[in-house]
PDB file of N, CA and C in Angstrom:
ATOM      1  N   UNK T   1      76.474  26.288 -29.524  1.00 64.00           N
ATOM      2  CA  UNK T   1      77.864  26.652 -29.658  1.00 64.00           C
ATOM      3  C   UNK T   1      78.771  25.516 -29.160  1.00 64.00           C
ATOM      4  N   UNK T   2      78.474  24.948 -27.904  1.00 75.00           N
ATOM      5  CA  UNK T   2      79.380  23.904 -27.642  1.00 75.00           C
ATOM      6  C   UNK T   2      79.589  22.398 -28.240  1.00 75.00           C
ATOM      7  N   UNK T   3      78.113  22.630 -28.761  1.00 77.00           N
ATOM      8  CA  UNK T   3      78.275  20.711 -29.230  1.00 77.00           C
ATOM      9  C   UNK T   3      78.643  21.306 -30.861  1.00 77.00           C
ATOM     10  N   UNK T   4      78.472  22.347 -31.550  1.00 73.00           N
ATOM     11  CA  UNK T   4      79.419  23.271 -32.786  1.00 73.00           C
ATOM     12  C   UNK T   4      81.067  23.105 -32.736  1.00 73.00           C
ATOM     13  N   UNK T   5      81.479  22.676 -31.589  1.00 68.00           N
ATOM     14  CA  UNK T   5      83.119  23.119 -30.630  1.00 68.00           C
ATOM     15  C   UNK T   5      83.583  21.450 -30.716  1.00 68.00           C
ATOM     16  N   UNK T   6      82.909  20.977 -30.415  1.00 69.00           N
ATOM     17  CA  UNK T   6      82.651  18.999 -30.078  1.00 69.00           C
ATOM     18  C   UNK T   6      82.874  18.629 -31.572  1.00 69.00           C
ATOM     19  N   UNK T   7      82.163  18.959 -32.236  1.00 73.00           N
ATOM     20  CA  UNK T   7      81.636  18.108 -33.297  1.00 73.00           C
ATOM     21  C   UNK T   7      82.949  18.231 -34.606  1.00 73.00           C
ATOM     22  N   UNK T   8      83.663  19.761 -34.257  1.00 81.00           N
ATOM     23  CA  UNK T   8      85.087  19.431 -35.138  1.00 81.00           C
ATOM     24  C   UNK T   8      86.408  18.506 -34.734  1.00 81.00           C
ATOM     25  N   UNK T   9      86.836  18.156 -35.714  1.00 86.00           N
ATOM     26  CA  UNK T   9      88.380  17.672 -35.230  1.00 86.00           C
ATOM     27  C   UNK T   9      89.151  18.913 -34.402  1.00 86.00           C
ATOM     28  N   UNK T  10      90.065  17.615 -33.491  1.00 89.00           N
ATOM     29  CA  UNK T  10      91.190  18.851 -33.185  1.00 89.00           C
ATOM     30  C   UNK T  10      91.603  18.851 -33.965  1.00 89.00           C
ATOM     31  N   UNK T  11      92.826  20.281 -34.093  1.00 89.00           N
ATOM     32  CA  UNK T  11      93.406  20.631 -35.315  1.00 89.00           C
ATOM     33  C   UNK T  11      94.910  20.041 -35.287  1.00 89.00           C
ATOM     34  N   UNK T  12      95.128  19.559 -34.167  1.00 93.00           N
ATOM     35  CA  UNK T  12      96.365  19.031 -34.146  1.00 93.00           C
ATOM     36  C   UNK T  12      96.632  17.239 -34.735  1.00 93.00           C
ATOM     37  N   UNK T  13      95.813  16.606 -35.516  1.00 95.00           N
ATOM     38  CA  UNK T  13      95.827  15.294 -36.057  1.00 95.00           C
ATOM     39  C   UNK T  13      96.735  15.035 -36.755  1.00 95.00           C
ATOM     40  N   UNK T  14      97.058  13.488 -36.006  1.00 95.00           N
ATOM     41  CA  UNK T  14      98.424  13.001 -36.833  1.00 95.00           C
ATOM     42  C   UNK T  14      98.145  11.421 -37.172  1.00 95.00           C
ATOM     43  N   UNK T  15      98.795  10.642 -37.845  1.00 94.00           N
ATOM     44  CA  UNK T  15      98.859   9.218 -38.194  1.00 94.00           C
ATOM     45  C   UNK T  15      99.354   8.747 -36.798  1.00 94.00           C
ATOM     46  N   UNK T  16      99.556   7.391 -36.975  1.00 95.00           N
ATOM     47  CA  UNK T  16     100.507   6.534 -36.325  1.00 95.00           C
ATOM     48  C   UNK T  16     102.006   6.083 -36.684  1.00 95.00           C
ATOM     49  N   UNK T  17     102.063   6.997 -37.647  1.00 95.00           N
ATOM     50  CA  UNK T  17     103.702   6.535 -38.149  1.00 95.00           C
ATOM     51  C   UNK T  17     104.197   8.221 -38.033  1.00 95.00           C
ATOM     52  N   UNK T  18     103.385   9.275 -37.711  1.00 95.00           N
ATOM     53  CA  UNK T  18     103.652  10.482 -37.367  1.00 95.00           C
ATOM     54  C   UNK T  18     104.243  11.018 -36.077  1.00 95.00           C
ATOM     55  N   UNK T  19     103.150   9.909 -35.392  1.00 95.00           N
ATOM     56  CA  UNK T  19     103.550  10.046 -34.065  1.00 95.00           C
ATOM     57  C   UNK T  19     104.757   8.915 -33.360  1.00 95.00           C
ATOM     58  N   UNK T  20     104.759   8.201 -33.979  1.00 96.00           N
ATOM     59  CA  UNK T  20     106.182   7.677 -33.844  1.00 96.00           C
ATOM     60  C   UNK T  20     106.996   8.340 -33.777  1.00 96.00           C
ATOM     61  N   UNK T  21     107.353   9.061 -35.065  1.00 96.00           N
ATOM     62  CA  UNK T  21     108.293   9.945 -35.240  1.00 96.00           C
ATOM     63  C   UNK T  21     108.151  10.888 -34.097  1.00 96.00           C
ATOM     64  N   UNK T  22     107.235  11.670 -33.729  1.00 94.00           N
ATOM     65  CA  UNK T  22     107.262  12.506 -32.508  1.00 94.00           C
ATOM     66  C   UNK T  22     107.443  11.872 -31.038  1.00 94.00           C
ATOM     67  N   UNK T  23     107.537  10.660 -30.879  1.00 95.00           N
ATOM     68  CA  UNK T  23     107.684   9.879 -29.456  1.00 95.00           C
ATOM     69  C   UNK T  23     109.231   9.707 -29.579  1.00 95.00           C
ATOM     70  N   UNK T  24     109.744   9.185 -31.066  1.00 94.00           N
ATOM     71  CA  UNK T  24     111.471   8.522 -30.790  1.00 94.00           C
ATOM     72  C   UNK T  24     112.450   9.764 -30.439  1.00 94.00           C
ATOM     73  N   UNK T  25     111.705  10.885 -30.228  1.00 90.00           N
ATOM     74  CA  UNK T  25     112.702  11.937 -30.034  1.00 90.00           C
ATOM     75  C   UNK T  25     112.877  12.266 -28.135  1.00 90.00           C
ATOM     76  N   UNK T  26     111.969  10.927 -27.546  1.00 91.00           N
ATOM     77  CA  UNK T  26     112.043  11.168 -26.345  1.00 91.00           C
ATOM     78  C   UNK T  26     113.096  10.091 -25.464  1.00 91.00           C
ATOM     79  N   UNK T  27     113.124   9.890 -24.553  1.00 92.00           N
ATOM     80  CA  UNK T  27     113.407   8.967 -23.658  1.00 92.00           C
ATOM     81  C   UNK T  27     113.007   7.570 -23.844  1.00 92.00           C
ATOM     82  N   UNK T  28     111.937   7.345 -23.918  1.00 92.00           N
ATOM     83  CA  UNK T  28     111.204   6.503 -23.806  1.00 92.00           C
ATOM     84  C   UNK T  28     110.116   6.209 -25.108  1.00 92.00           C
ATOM     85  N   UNK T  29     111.303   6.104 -26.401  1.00 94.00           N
ATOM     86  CA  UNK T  29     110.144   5.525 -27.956  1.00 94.00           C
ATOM     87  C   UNK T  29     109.770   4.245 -27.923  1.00 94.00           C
ATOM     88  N   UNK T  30     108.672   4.106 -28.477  1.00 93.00           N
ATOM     89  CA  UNK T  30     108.216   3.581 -28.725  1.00 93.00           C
ATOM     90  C   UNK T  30     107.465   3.291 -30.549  1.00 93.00           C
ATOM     91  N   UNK T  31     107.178   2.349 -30.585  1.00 94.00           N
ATOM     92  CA  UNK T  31     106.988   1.803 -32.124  1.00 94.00           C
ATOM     93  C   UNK T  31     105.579   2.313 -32.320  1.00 94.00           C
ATOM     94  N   UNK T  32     105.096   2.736 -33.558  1.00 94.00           N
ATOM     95  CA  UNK T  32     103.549   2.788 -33.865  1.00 94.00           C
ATOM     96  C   UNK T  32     102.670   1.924 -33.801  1.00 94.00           C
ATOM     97  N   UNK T  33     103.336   0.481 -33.456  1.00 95.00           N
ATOM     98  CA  UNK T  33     101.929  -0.514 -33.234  1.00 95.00           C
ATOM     99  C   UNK T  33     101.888  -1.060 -31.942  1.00 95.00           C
ATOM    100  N   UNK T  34     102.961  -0.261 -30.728  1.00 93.00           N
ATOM    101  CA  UNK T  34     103.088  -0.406 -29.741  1.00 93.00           C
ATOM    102  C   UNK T  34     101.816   0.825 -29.298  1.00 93.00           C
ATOM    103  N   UNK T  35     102.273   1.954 -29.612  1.00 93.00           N
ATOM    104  CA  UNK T  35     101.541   3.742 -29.389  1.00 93.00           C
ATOM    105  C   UNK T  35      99.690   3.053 -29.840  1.00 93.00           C
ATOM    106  N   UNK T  36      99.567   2.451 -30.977  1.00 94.00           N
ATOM    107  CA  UNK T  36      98.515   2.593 -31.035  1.00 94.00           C
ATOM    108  C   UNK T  36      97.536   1.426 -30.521  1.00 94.00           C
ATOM    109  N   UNK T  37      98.401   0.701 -29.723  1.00 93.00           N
ATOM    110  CA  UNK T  37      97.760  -0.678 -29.192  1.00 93.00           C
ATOM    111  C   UNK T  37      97.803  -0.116 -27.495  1.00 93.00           C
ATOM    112  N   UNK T  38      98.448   0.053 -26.903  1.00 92.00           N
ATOM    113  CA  UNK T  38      98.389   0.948 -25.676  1.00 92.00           C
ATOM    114  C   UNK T  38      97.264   2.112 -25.310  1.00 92.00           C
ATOM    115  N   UNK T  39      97.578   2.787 -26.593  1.00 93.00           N
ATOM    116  CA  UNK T  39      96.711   3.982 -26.807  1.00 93.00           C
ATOM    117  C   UNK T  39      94.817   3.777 -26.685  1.00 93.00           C
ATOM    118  N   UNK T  40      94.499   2.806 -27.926  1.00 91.00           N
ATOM    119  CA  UNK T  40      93.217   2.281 -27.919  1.00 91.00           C
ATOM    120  C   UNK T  40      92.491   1.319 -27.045  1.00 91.00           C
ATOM    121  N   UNK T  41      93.588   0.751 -25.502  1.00 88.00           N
ATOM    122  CA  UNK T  41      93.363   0.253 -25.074  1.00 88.00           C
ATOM    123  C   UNK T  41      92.343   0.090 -24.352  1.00 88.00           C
ATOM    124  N   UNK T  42      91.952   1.289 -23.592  1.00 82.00           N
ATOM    125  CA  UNK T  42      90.928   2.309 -23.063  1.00 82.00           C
ATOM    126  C   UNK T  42      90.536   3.253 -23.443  1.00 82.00           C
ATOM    127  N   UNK T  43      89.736   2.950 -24.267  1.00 84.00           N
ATOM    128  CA  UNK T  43      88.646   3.745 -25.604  1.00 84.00           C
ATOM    129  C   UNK T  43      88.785   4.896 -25.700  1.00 84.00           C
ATOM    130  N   UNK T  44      90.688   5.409 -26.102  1.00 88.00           N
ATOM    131  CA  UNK T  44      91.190   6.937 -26.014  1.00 88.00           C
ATOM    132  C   UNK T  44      89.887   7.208 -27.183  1.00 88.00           C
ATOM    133  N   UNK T  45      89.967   8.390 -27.786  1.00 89.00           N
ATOM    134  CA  UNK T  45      89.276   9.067 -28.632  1.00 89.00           C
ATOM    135  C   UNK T  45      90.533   8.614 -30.417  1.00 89.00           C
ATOM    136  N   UNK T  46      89.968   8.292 -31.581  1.00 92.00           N
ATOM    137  CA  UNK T  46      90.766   8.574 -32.435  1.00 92.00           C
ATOM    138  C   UNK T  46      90.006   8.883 -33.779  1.00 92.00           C
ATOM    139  N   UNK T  47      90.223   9.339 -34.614  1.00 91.00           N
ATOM    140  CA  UNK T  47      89.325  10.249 -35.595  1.00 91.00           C
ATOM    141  C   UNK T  47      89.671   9.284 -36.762  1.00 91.00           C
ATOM    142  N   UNK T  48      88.840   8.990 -37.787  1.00 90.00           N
ATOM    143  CA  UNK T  48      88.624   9.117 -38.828  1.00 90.00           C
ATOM    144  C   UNK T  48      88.434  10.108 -39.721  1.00 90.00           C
ATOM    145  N   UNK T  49      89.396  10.819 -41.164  1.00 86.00           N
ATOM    146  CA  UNK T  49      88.888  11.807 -41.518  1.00 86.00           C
ATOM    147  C   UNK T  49      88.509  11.794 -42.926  1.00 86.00           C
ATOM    148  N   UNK T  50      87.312  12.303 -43.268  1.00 86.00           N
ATOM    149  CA  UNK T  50      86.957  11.586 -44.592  1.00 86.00           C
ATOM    150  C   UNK T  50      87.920  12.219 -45.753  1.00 86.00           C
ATOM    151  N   UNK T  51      88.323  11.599 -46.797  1.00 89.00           N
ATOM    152  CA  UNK T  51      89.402  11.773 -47.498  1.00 89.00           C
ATOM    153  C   UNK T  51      90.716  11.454 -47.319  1.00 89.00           C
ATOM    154  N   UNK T  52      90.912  11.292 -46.154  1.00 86.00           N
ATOM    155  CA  UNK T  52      92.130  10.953 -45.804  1.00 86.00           C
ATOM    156  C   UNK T  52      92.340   9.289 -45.180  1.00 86.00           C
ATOM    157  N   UNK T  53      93.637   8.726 -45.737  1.00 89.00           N
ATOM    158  CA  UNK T  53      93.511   7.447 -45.104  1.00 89.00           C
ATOM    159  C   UNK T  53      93.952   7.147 -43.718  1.00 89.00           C
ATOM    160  N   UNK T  54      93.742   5.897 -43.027  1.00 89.00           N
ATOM    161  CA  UNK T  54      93.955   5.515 -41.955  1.00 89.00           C
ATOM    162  C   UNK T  54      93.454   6.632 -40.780  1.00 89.00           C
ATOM    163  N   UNK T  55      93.906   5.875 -39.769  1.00 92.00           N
ATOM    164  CA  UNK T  55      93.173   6.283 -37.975  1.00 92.00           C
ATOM    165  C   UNK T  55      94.385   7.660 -37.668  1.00 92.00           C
ATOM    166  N   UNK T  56      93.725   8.551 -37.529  1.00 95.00           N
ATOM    167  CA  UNK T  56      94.645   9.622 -36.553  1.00 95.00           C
ATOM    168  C   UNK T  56      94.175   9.804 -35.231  1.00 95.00           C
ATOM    169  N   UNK T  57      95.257  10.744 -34.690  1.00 95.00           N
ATOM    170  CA  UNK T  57      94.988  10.729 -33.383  1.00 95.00           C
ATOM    171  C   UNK T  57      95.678  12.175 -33.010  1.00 95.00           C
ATOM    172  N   UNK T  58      94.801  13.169 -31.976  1.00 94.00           N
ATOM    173  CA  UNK T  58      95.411  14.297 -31.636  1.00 94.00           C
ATOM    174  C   UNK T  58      96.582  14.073 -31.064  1.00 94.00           C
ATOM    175  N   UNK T  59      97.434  15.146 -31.167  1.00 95.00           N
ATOM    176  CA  UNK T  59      98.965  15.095 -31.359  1.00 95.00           C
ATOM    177  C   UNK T  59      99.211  15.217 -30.113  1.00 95.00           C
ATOM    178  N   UNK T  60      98.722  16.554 -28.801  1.00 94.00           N
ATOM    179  CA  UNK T  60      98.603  16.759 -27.900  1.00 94.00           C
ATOM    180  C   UNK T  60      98.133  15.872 -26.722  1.00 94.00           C
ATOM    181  N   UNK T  61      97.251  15.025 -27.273  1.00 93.00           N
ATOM    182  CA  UNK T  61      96.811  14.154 -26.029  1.00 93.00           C
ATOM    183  C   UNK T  61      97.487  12.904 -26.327  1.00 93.00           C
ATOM    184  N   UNK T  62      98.426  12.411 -27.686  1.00 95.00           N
ATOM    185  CA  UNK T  62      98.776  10.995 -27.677  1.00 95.00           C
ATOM    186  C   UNK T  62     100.224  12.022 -26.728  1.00 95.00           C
ATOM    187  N   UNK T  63     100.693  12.611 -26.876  1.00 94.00           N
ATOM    188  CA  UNK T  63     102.031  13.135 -26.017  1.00 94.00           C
ATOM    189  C   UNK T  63     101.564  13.393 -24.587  1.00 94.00           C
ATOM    190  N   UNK T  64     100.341  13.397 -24.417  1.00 94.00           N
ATOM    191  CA  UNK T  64     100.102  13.589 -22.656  1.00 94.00           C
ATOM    192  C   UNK T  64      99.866  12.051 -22.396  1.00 94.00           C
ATOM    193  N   UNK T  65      99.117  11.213 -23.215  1.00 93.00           N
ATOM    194  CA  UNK T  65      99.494   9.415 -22.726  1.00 93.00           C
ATOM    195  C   UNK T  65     100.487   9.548 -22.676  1.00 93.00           C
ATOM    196  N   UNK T  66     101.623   9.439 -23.841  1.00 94.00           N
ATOM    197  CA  UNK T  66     102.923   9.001 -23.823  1.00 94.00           C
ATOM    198  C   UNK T  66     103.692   9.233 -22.377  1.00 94.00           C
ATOM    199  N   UNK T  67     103.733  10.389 -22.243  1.00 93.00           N
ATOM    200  CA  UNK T  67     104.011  11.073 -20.524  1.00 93.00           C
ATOM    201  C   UNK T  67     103.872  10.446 -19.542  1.00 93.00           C
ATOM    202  N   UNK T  68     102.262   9.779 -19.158  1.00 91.00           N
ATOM    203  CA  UNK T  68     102.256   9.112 -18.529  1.00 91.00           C
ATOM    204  C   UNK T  68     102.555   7.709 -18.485  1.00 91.00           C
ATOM    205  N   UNK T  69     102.699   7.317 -19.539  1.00 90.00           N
ATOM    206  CA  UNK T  69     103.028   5.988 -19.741  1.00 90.00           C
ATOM    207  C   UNK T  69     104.329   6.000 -19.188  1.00 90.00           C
ATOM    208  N   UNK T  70     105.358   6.895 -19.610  1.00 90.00           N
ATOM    209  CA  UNK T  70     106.572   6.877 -19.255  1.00 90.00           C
ATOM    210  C   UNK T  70     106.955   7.033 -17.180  1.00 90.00           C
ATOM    211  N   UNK T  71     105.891   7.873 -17.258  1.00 90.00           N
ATOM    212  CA  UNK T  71     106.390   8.391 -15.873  1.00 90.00           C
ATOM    213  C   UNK T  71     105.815   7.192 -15.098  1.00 90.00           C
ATOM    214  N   UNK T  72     104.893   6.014 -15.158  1.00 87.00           N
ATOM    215  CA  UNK T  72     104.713   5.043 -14.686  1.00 87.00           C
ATOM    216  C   UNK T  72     102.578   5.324 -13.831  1.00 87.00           C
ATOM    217  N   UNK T  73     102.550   6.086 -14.423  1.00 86.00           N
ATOM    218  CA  UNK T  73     100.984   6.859 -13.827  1.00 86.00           C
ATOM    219  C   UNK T  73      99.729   5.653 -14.805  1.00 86.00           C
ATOM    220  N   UNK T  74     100.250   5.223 -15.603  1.00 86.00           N
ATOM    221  CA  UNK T  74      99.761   3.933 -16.288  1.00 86.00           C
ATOM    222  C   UNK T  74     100.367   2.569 -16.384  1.00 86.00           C
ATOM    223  N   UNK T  75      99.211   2.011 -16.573  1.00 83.00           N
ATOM    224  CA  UNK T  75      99.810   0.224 -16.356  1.00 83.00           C
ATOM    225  C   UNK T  75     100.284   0.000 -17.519  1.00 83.00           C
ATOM    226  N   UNK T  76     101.241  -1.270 -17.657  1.00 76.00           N
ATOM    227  CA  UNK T  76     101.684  -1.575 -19.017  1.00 76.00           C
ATOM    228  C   UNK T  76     101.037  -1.564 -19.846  1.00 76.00           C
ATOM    229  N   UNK T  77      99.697  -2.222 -19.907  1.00 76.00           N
ATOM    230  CA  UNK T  77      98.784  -2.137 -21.105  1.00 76.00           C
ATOM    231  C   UNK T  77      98.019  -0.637 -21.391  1.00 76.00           C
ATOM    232  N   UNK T  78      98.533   0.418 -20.988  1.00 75.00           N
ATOM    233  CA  UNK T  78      98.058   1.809 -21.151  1.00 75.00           C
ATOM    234  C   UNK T  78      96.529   2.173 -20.432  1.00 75.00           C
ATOM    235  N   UNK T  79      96.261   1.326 -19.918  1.00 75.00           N
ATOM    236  CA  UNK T  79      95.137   1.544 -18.879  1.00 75.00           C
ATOM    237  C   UNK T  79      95.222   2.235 -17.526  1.00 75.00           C
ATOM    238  N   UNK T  80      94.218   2.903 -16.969  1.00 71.00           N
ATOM    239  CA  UNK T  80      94.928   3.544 -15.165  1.00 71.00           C
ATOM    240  C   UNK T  80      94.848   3.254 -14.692  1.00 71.00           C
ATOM    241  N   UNK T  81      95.912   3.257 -13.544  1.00 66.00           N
ATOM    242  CA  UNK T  81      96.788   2.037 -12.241  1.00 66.00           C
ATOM    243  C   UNK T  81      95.509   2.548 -11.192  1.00 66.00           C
ATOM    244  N   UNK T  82      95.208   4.037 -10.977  1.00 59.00           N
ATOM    245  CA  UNK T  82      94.419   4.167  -9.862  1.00 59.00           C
ATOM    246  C   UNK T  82      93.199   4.264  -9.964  1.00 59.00           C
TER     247      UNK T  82
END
């Protein structure tokens, strides 16, 4: 059952020009080749989905980086300070 749970996508997947759009509505936007160079810096997780083009990335956890990136809990290059 659990590696059944693992083995799907989250259901929340978005592009990098998606999530742009969902970051510039904050404080602190940022560009999609900024999000996804930060992001992959430290081997976040990002999906490939067959049929579909380019790299996504769950919607929920690129907005919990983003968070921290902002609040300063990460180093500039999106890696952790502690």
């Amino acid at each position: 059952m659990t590696a059944a749970f693992f083995k799907r996508y989250p259901p929340d997947l978005i592009t990098w020009n998606e999530a742009e759009a969902v970051v510039a509505t904050s404080p602190y936007p940022m560009s999609a080749r900024d999000l996804r160079r930060k992001y992959t810096a430290a081997d976040r997780p990002t999906y490939k989905v067959y049929g579909r083009r380019g790299e996504h990335v769950s919607r929920s956890v690129l907005l919990e980086f983003h968070r921290d990136l902002a609040r300063g809990w990460l180093a500039a290059n999106g890696r952790r300070t502690a």
